Amino acid sequence: MESPGRLPYRRLMIYLDRLGYLLGLEGVALLRAFREDGSDRAFVEARIAEIRRLLDTPALAEAGGVTAEPGAVSMAEVYAAWAPHYDAGGNQMIDSEQPVVRSILDGLPVGVALDAACGTGRHTAYLAELGHQVIGIDRSPDMLAHARARLPGASLLEADLHRLPLPDDAVDTVVCALALVHVPDLARALAEFARVLRPGGHLVISDPHLLSAYLAPRKERTSADGRPALVADHHRPLSDYLAAALPLGFQVRRCAEPRRPALPLVAGTRPPESLPPHGAWDIMYWCPEAANAAMENTPVAVVWHFQLS
C-alpha cells in the first residue's frame, strides 16, 4: 500500500553506505547506554572516540555507497541461491525461533498439519515426527526439491500463501515460519490460514522481528539486468499481526520474542584488510564493541501461537 505523498514501493531507491551503517550502530549503542544499566563513562567516551576514528578512516570515507532498488530482485531468485545452503546451520534467526516453535508444537494435539512456506522442510519433518499427517507448501521449487529429498513421499505442493490449494476446514494446525515478512498483504494470508483451519485449530507463526531488521546490515543483490537491488520485505510491528488475526477469530495463546545472544565479536579485533561488501555481517568488525552493545539481547524474531475460536 502506498503512503500519501510517496512514490510507489518499487520506485523508491535506498542508498547503502558502510560508514553510515557503522555510525548507526554506534548511535544505537550510545542510546542503549543512556537507557540501560551497566554502561559507564568509559564506554560512552570510547564510542565517541571510535566515531571520530571511523569518520577519519580513508577506506570508509572513500569507498562510498551504492543505490539499490527495493523489489528489483524476487524472493524466488534469492531462495534459488539459498536452497543448497539453507540447512547448513549457523543461521541465528533459525537457531532463535526453532526451539520456541517446537516447544509450542510439542503441546498441540496430533492431527492434520500444514507447513505453509515449508522451505526445505525443517518444521515439516518435525511435525511428521510428532505423528501429524503433514502437508507442505512453498513457492520455491528449489526449496521444495530439498524438502522432497528430506521427506520422500510427503505431500509437498508448490503454491502461494494467498491461494492455499486446500479446501475449507481441512487442517488442525498451520505453521508458517519466517515467511510472512515476504508477504505484502498479511491480512489476506492469515485469512487463508483461518479458512483452511478447523474450528479450534492452531496457528503458529514466526517472523523476523522489526527491531532485528533495523539493526542488521541490509544486503544488496544484483537484479536480472545487472542493477543493485534489494528484496522487498515487510517487517511489521507486533500490533500488525494482532490487527490482522483478531478480526478473523484468532485468539492469542502465546507470544514470544527470542533474543539475540552476544555476537561472536571481540573488542579490539582488527578490521579486515579490505572492506566487506555492503550488507555483510563482517562490517561489524570495524566496531565490534559497539555492535555487541547495540545488538546483544535484542529480539531477533517474534513467535505467535493463535487458536481459531
Coordinates of C-alpha atoms in Angstrom, one line a residue:
M1 CA 0.0 0.0 0.0
E2 CA 1.4 3.4 -0.9
S3 CA 1.8 6.1 1.6
P4 CA 0.4 9.6 0.7
G5 CA 3.0 11.7 -1.0
R6 CA 5.4 8.8 -1.6
L7 CA 6.4 7.1 -4.7
P8 CA 5.3 3.5 -5.4
Y9 CA 7.4 1.0 -3.4
R10 CA 9.2 -0.3 -6.5
R11 CA 10.4 3.1 -7.4
L12 CA 12.0 4.0 -4.1
M13 CA 15.7 3.9 -4.1
I14 CA 17.8 3.3 -1.0
Y15 CA 21.4 4.4 -0.5
L16 CA 23.5 1.9 1.4
D17 CA 26.8 3.1 2.9
R18 CA 29.2 1.2 5.1
L19 CA 30.2 4.2 7.1
G20 CA 26.6 5.3 7.6
Y21 CA 25.7 1.8 8.9
L22 CA 28.6 1.8 11.3
L23 CA 27.7 5.2 12.7
G24 CA 24.2 3.9 13.1
L25 CA 25.4 1.1 15.3
E26 CA 27.5 3.5 17.3
G27 CA 24.4 5.6 17.8
V28 CA 22.3 2.7 18.9
A29 CA 25.0 1.5 21.3
L30 CA 25.0 5.0 22.9
L31 CA 21.3 5.2 23.2
R32 CA 21.2 1.9 24.9
A33 CA 24.0 3.1 27.2
F34 CA 21.9 6.1 28.2
R35 CA 18.8 3.9 28.9
E36 CA 20.2 0.7 30.4
D37 CA 22.4 0.0 33.4
G38 CA 26.0 -1.2 33.1
S39 CA 27.4 1.3 30.6
D40 CA 29.8 3.8 32.2
R41 CA 31.6 6.9 31.2
A42 CA 34.5 5.0 29.7
F43 CA 32.1 3.2 27.3
V44 CA 30.5 6.4 26.2
E45 CA 33.8 8.1 25.6
A46 CA 35.1 5.1 23.7
R47 CA 32.1 5.3 21.4
I48 CA 32.7 9.0 20.7
A49 CA 36.4 8.3 20.1
E50 CA 35.5 5.4 17.8
I51 CA 33.1 7.6 15.8
R52 CA 35.8 10.1 15.2
R53 CA 38.2 7.3 14.1
L54 CA 35.6 5.9 11.7
L55 CA 35.0 9.3 10.2
D56 CA 38.7 9.7 9.7
T57 CA 39.3 6.3 8.2
P58 CA 40.1 6.8 4.5
A59 CA 38.9 3.4 3.4
L60 CA 35.4 4.1 4.7
A61 CA 35.3 7.7 3.6
E62 CA 36.4 7.0 0.1
A63 CA 34.5 3.8 -0.5
G64 CA 31.2 5.5 -1.0
G65 CA 27.9 3.6 -1.1
V66 CA 25.5 2.0 -3.5
T67 CA 22.0 3.0 -4.5
A68 CA 19.7 -0.1 -4.7
E69 CA 16.1 -0.5 -5.7
P70 CA 13.8 -2.5 -3.3
G71 CA 11.8 -5.2 -5.1
A72 CA 14.1 -5.4 -8.1
V73 CA 15.1 -8.9 -7.2
S74 CA 12.5 -11.5 -6.2
M75 CA 12.4 -14.0 -3.3
A76 CA 12.3 -16.8 -5.9
E77 CA 15.7 -15.7 -7.1
V78 CA 17.1 -15.4 -3.6
Y79 CA 15.8 -18.8 -2.5
A80 CA 17.1 -20.5 -5.6
A81 CA 20.5 -19.4 -4.5
W82 CA 19.9 -20.2 -0.8
A83 CA 18.4 -23.6 -1.3
P84 CA 21.7 -25.6 -1.4
H85 CA 23.0 -23.9 1.8
Y86 CA 19.8 -23.3 3.8
D87 CA 20.2 -26.3 6.1
A88 CA 23.9 -25.9 6.6
G89 CA 23.5 -24.3 10.1
G90 CA 24.7 -21.1 11.6
N91 CA 21.6 -19.1 10.8
Q92 CA 20.9 -17.1 14.0
M93 CA 17.3 -16.4 13.1
I94 CA 16.5 -20.1 12.7
D95 CA 18.6 -21.0 15.8
S96 CA 16.5 -18.5 17.8
E97 CA 13.0 -19.3 16.6
Q98 CA 13.1 -23.0 16.1
P99 CA 13.2 -24.1 19.8
V100 CA 10.3 -21.8 20.6
V101 CA 8.2 -23.0 17.6
R102 CA 8.9 -26.6 18.5
S103 CA 8.0 -26.1 22.2
I104 CA 4.6 -24.9 21.0
L105 CA 4.2 -27.8 18.6
D106 CA 5.1 -30.3 21.3
G107 CA 1.9 -29.3 23.2
L108 CA -0.6 -29.5 20.3
P109 CA -3.0 -32.4 19.5
V110 CA -1.8 -34.6 16.7
G111 CA -3.8 -34.3 13.5
V112 CA -3.5 -32.9 10.0
A113 CA -0.9 -30.1 9.8
L114 CA 0.0 -27.6 7.1
D115 CA 3.5 -26.2 6.9
A116 CA 2.9 -23.1 5.0
A117 CA 6.1 -21.8 3.2
C118 CA 7.8 -25.0 4.3
G119 CA 11.1 -24.3 2.6
T120 CA 13.4 -27.3 2.9
G121 CA 11.0 -28.9 5.3
R122 CA 12.6 -28.4 8.7
H123 CA 9.3 -27.9 10.5
T124 CA 7.5 -30.3 8.1
A125 CA 9.9 -33.1 9.2
Y126 CA 9.4 -32.3 12.9
L127 CA 5.6 -32.3 12.5
A128 CA 5.8 -35.7 10.9
E129 CA 8.0 -37.0 13.8
L130 CA 5.3 -35.9 16.2
G131 CA 2.8 -38.0 14.3
H132 CA 0.9 -35.4 12.3
Q133 CA -0.3 -36.1 8.7
V134 CA 1.6 -33.3 7.1
I135 CA 1.1 -31.1 4.0
G136 CA 3.9 -28.7 3.0
I137 CA 3.5 -25.8 0.5
D138 CA 6.1 -23.4 -0.8
R139 CA 6.5 -21.0 -3.8
S140 CA 10.2 -22.0 -4.4
P141 CA 10.7 -25.2 -6.5
D142 CA 14.3 -25.1 -5.4
M143 CA 13.5 -25.2 -1.7
L144 CA 10.8 -27.9 -2.3
A145 CA 13.3 -30.1 -4.1
H146 CA 15.3 -30.2 -0.8
A147 CA 12.2 -30.9 1.2
R148 CA 11.3 -33.8 -1.1
A149 CA 14.7 -35.3 -0.6
R150 CA 14.3 -35.0 3.1
L151 CA 10.7 -36.3 3.1
P152 CA 10.2 -38.7 0.2
G153 CA 6.5 -39.5 -0.2
A154 CA 5.3 -36.4 1.7
S155 CA 2.6 -34.2 0.3
L156 CA 4.6 -31.2 -0.8
L157 CA 3.0 -28.7 -3.2
E158 CA 4.2 -25.6 -5.0
A159 CA 1.7 -22.8 -4.1
D160 CA 1.2 -19.3 -2.8
L161 CA 0.2 -18.4 0.7
H162 CA -2.6 -16.2 -0.7
R163 CA -4.1 -19.2 -2.5
L164 CA -3.7 -22.3 -0.5
P165 CA -4.6 -25.5 -2.5
L166 CA -6.8 -26.9 0.3
P167 CA -10.5 -27.0 1.0
D168 CA -12.1 -25.2 3.9
D169 CA -11.7 -26.7 7.4
A170 CA -9.0 -29.1 6.1
V171 CA -6.3 -29.0 8.8
D172 CA -5.9 -28.9 12.6
T173 CA -2.6 -27.0 12.7
V174 CA -0.9 -24.4 10.5
V175 CA 2.8 -23.5 10.9
C176 CA 4.3 -20.6 8.9
A177 CA 7.9 -19.9 9.8
L178 CA 10.0 -16.8 8.8
A179 CA 7.9 -16.3 5.6
L180 CA 5.3 -13.6 6.2
V181 CA 8.0 -10.9 6.0
H182 CA 7.9 -11.6 2.3
V183 CA 4.1 -11.3 2.0
P184 CA 2.8 -7.8 1.3
D185 CA -0.8 -8.5 2.4
L186 CA -0.6 -10.0 5.9
A187 CA -4.4 -10.0 6.5
R188 CA -5.0 -11.9 3.2
A189 CA -2.5 -14.6 4.2
L190 CA -4.0 -15.0 7.7
A191 CA -7.5 -15.2 6.2
E192 CA -6.3 -18.2 4.1
F193 CA -5.0 -19.8 7.3
A194 CA -8.3 -19.2 9.0
R195 CA -10.2 -20.7 6.0
V196 CA -8.3 -24.0 6.0
L197 CA -8.2 -24.4 9.8
R198 CA -10.9 -26.3 11.5
P199 CA -12.6 -24.6 14.5
G200 CA -10.3 -24.7 17.5
G201 CA -7.3 -25.2 15.2
H202 CA -3.9 -23.8 16.0
L203 CA -1.8 -21.3 14.0
V204 CA 2.0 -21.0 14.9
I205 CA 3.8 -18.1 13.2
S206 CA 7.4 -17.0 13.4
D207 CA 8.8 -13.9 11.6
P208 CA 11.9 -11.7 11.8
H209 CA 11.5 -9.1 14.4
L210 CA 11.1 -5.4 13.3
L211 CA 14.0 -4.4 15.6
S212 CA 16.2 -7.0 14.2
A213 CA 15.5 -5.6 10.7
Y214 CA 16.6 -2.2 11.8
L215 CA 19.9 -3.4 13.2
A216 CA 21.0 -6.0 10.7
P217 CA 23.1 -4.9 7.7
R218 CA 21.0 -4.8 4.6
K219 CA 22.4 -6.9 1.8
E220 CA 22.2 -5.6 -1.8
R221 CA 21.9 -8.0 -4.6
T222 CA 22.0 -7.8 -8.4
S223 CA 18.9 -7.6 -10.5
A224 CA 18.4 -9.6 -13.7
D225 CA 19.6 -6.6 -15.7
G226 CA 22.7 -6.1 -13.5
R227 CA 21.5 -3.2 -11.3
P228 CA 22.0 -3.1 -7.5
A229 CA 18.7 -4.4 -5.9
L230 CA 17.1 -5.3 -2.6
V231 CA 14.5 -7.8 -1.7
A232 CA 11.1 -6.3 -1.0
D233 CA 10.4 -7.2 2.6
H234 CA 7.7 -6.2 5.0
H235 CA 8.9 -6.0 8.6
R236 CA 6.0 -5.2 10.9
P237 CA 5.3 -4.1 14.5
L238 CA 3.6 -6.7 16.7
S239 CA 0.3 -4.8 16.6
D240 CA 0.0 -5.5 12.8
Y241 CA -0.2 -9.3 13.5
L242 CA -2.9 -8.7 16.1
A243 CA -4.8 -6.3 13.7
A244 CA -4.8 -9.0 11.0
A245 CA -5.5 -12.0 13.3
L246 CA -8.1 -10.9 15.9
P247 CA -10.9 -10.0 13.4
L248 CA -10.6 -13.5 11.9
G249 CA -11.5 -15.1 15.2
F250 CA -7.9 -16.0 16.3
Q251 CA -7.1 -15.8 20.0
V252 CA -3.6 -15.3 21.3
R253 CA -2.3 -18.3 23.2
R254 CA 1.4 -17.2 23.3
C255 CA 3.7 -14.5 22.0
A256 CA 7.5 -14.9 22.4
E257 CA 10.4 -12.7 21.3
P258 CA 13.5 -14.8 21.3
R259 CA 16.6 -12.7 22.0
R260 CA 19.9 -12.4 20.2
P261 CA 22.8 -13.7 22.2
A262 CA 26.1 -11.8 22.2
L263 CA 27.7 -11.6 18.8
P264 CA 30.9 -13.5 18.3
L265 CA 32.9 -10.3 18.1
V266 CA 35.8 -9.4 20.3
A267 CA 36.6 -5.9 21.4
G268 CA 39.9 -4.8 19.9
T269 CA 39.6 -7.1 16.9
R270 CA 41.4 -5.6 13.9
P271 CA 39.2 -4.9 11.0
P272 CA 39.9 -6.9 7.8
E273 CA 42.4 -5.6 5.3
S274 CA 39.7 -4.9 2.7
L275 CA 36.1 -3.6 3.2
P276 CA 33.5 -6.3 3.1
P277 CA 30.5 -6.0 0.7
H278 CA 27.6 -3.8 1.6
G279 CA 25.3 -5.7 3.9
A280 CA 27.9 -8.2 5.0
W281 CA 27.9 -9.0 8.7
D282 CA 31.7 -8.7 8.6
I283 CA 31.3 -5.0 8.5
M284 CA 30.7 -5.1 12.3
Y285 CA 34.4 -6.0 12.9
W286 CA 35.1 -2.3 12.3
C287 CA 33.3 -1.5 15.6
P288 CA 32.8 -4.8 17.5
E289 CA 32.2 -3.4 20.9
A290 CA 29.5 -1.0 19.6
A291 CA 28.0 -3.8 17.5
N292 CA 27.7 -6.1 20.6
A293 CA 26.3 -3.3 22.7
A294 CA 23.7 -2.4 20.0
M295 CA 22.5 -5.9 19.3
E296 CA 23.0 -8.1 22.3
N297 CA 19.7 -9.3 23.9
T298 CA 17.6 -7.6 21.3
P299 CA 14.6 -9.5 19.9
V300 CA 15.7 -11.4 16.7
A301 CA 12.3 -13.0 15.9
V302 CA 8.7 -13.0 17.0
V303 CA 6.7 -16.2 17.5
W304 CA 2.9 -16.3 17.8
H305 CA 0.6 -19.1 18.8
F306 CA -3.0 -18.4 17.9
Q307 CA -6.1 -20.6 18.2
L308 CA -9.1 -20.2 16.0
S309 CA -12.2 -19.7 18.1

